[in-house]
GROMACS .gro file of N, CA, C and O in nm:
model
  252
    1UNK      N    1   2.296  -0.197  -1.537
    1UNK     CA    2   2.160  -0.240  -1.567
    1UNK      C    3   2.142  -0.388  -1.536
    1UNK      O    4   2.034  -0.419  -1.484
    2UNK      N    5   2.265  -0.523  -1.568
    2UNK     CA    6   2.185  -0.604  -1.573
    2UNK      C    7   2.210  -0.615  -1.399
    2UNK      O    8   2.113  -0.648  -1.332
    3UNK      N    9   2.326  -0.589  -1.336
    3UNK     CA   10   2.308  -0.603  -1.162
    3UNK      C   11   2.213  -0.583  -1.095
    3UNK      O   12   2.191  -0.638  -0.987
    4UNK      N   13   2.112  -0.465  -1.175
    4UNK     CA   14   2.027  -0.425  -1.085
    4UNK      C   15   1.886  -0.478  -1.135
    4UNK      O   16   1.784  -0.462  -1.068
    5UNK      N   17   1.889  -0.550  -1.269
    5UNK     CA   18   1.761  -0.689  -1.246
    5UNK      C   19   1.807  -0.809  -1.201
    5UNK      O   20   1.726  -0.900  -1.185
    6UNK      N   21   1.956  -0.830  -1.170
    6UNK     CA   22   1.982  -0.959  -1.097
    6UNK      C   23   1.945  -0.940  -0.954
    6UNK      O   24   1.939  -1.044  -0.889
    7UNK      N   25   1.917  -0.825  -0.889
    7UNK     CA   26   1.910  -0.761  -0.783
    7UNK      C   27   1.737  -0.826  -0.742
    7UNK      O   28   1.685  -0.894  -0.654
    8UNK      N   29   1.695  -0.750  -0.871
    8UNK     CA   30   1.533  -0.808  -0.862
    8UNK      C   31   1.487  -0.940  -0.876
    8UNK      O   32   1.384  -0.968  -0.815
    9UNK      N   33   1.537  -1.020  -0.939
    9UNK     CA   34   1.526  -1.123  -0.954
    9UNK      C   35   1.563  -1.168  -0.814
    9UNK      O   36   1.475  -1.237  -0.762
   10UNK      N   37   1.677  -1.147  -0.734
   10UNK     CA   38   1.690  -1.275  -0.623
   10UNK      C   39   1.588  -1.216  -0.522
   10UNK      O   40   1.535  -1.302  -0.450
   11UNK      N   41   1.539  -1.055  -0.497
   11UNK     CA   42   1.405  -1.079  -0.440
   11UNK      C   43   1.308  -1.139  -0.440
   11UNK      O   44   1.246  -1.200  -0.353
   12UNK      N   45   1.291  -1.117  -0.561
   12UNK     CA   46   1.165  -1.229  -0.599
   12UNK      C   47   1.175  -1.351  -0.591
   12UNK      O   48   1.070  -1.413  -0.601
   13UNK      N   49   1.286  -1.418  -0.572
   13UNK     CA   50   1.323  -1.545  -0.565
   13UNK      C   51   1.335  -1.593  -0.404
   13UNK      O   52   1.311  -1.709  -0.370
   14UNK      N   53   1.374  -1.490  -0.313
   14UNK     CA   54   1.373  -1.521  -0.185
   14UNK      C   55   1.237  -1.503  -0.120
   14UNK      O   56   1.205  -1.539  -0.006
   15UNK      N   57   1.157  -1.439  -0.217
   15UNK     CA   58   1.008  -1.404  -0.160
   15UNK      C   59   0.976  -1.516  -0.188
   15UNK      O   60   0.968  -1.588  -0.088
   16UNK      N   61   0.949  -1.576  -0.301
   16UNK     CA   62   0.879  -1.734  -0.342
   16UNK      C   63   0.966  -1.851  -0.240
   16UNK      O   64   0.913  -1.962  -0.237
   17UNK      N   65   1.075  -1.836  -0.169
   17UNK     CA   66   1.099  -1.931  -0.108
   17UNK      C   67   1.037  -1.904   0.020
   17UNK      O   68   0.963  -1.982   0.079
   18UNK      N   69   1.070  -1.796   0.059
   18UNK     CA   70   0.994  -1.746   0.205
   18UNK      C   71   0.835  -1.818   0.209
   18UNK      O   72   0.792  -1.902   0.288
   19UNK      N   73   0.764  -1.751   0.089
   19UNK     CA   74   0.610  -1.773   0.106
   19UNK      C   75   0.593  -1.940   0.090
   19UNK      O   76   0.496  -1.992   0.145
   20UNK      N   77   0.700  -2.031   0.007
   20UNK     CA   78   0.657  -2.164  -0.009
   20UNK      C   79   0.658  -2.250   0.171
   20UNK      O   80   0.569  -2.312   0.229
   21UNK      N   81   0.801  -2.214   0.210
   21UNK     CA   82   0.868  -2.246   0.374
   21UNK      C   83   0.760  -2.171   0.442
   21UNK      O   84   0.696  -2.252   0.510
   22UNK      N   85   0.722  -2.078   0.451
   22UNK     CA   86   0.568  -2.060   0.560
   22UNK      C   87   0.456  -2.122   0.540
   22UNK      O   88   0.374  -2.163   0.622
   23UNK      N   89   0.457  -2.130   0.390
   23UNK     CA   90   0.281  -2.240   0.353
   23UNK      C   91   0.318  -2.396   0.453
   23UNK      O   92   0.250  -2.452   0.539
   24UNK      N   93   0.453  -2.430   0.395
   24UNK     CA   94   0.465  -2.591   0.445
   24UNK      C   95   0.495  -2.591   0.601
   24UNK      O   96   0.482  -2.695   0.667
   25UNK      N   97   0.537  -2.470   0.657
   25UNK     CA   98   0.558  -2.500   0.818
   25UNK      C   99   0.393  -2.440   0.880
   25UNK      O  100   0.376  -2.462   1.000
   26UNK      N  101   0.285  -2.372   0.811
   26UNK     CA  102   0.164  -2.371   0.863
   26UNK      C  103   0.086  -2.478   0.832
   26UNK      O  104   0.007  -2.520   0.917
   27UNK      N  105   0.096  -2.539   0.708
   27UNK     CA  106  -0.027  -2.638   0.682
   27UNK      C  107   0.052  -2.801   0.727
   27UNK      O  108  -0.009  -2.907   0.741
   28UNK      N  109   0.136  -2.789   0.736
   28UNK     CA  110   0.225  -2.948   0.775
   28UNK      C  111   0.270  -2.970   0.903
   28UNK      O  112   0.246  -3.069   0.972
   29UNK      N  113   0.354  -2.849   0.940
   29UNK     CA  114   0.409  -2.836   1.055
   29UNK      C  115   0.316  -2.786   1.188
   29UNK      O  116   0.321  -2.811   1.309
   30UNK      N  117   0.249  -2.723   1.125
   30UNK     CA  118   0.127  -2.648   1.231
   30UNK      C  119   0.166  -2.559   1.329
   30UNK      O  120   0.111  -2.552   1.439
   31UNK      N  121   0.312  -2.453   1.271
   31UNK     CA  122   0.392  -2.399   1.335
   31UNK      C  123   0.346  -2.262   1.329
   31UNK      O  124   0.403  -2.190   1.247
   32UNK      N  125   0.252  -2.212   1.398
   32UNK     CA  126   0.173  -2.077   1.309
   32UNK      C  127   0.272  -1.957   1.315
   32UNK      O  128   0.306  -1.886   1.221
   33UNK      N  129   0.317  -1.947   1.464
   33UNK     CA  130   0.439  -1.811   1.440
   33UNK      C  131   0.526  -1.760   1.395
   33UNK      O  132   0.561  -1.642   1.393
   34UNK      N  133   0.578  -1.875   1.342
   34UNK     CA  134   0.735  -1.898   1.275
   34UNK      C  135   0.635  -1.934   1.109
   34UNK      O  136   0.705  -1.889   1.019
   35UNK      N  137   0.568  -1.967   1.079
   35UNK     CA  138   0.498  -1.952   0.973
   35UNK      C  139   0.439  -1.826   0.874
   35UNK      O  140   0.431  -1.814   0.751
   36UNK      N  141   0.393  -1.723   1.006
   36UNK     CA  142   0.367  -1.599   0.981
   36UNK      C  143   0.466  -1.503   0.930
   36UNK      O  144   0.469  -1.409   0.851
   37UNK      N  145   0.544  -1.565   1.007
   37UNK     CA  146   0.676  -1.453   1.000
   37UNK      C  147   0.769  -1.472   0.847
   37UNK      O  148   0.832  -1.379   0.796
   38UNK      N  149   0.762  -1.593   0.797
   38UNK     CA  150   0.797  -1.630   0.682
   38UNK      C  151   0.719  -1.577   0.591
   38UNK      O  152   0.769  -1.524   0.491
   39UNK      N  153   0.591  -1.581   0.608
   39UNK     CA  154   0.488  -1.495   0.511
   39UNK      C  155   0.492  -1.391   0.498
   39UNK      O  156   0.442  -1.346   0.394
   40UNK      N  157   0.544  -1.312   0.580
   40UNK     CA  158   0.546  -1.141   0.591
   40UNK      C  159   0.671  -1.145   0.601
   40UNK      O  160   0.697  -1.034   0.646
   41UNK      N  161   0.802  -1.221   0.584
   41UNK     CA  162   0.918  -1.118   0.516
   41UNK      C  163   0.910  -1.207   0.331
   41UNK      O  164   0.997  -1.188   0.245
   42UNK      N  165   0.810  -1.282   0.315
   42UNK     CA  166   0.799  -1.327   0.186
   42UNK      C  167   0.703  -1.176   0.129
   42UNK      O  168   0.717  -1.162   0.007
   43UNK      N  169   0.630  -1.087   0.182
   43UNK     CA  170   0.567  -1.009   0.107
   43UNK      C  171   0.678  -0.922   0.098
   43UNK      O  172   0.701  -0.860  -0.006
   44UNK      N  173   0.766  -0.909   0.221
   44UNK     CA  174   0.866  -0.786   0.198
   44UNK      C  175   0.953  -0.777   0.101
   44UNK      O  176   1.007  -0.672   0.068
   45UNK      N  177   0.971  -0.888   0.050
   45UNK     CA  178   1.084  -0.929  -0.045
   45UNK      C  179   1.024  -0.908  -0.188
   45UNK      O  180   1.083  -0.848  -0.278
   46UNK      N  181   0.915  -0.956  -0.197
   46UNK     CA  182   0.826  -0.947  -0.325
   46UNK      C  183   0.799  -0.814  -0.353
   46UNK      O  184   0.803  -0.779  -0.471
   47UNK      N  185   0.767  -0.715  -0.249
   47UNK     CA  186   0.716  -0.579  -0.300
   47UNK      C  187   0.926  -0.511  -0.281
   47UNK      O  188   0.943  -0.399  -0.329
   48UNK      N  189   1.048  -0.574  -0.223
   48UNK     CA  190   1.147  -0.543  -0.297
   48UNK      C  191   1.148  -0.549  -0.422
   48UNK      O  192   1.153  -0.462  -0.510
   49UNK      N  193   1.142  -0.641  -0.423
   49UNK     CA  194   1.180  -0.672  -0.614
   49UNK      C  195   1.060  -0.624  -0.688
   49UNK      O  196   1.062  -0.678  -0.798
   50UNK      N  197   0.972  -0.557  -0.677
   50UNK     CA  198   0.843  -0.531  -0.780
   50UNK      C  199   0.953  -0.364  -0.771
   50UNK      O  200   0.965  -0.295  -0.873
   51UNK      N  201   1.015  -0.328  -0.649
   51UNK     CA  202   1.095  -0.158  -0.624
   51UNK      C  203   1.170  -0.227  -0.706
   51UNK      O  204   1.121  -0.196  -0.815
   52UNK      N  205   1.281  -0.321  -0.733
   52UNK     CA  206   1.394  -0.269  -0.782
   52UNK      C  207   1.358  -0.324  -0.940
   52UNK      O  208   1.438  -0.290  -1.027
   53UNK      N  209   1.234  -0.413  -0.983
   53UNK     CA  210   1.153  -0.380  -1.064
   53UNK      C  211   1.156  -0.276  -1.174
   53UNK      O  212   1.191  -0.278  -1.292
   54UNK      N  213   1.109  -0.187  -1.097
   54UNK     CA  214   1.031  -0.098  -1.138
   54UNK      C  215   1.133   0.030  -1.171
   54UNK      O  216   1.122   0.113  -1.261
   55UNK      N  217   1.249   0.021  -1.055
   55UNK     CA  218   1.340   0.162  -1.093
   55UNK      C  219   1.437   0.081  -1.235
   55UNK      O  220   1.485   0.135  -1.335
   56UNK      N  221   1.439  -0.048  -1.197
   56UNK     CA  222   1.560  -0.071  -1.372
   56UNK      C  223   1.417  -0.067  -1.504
   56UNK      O  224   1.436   0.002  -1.605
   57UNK      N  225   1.314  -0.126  -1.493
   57UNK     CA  226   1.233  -0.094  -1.596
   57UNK      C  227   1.137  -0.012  -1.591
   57UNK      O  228   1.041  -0.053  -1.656
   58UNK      N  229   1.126   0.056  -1.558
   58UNK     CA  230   0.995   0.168  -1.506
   58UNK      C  231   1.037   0.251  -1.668
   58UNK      O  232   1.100   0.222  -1.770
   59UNK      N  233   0.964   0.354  -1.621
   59UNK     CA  234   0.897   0.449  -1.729
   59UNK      C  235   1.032   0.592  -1.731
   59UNK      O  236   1.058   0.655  -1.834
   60UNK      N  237   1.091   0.614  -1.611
   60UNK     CA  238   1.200   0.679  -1.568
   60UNK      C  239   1.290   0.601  -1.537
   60UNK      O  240   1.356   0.646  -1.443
   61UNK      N  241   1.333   0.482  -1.580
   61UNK     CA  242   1.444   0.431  -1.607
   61UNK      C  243   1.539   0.459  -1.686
   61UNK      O  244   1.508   0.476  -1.804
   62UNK      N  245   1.687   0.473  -1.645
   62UNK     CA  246   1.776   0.551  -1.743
   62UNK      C  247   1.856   0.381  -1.825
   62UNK      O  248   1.870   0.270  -1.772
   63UNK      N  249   1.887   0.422  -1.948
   63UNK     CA  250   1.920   0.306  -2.016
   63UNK      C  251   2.082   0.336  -1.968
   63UNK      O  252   2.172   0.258  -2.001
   0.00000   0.00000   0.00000
């Protein structure tokens, strides 16, 4: 149990770095492609961890 919210947690944690490193290389850097691409594996990571979320605390979660 707790591996698999440490699991969720560093998604969510690599998503918030992803999405911060694309905000500052689009609005500073003015790097739009390499900006984008940080943004969209920052959503991928975030809707990871909302999955591994959801299977350690969900409603059908086994204790």
């Amino acid at each position: 149990m707790e591996q698999k919210n440490l699991i969720a947690w560093m998604f969510v944690t690599v998503g918030i770095m992803n999405a911060l490193t694309g905000a500052i290389m689009l609005f500073i850097l003015h790097d739009t492609i390499i900006s984008f691409v940080f943004l969209a594996s920052s959503l991928i990571f975030l809707l990871a961890g909302r999955v591994a979320w959801t299977e350690t605390h969900g409603e059908d979660a086994k204790d």
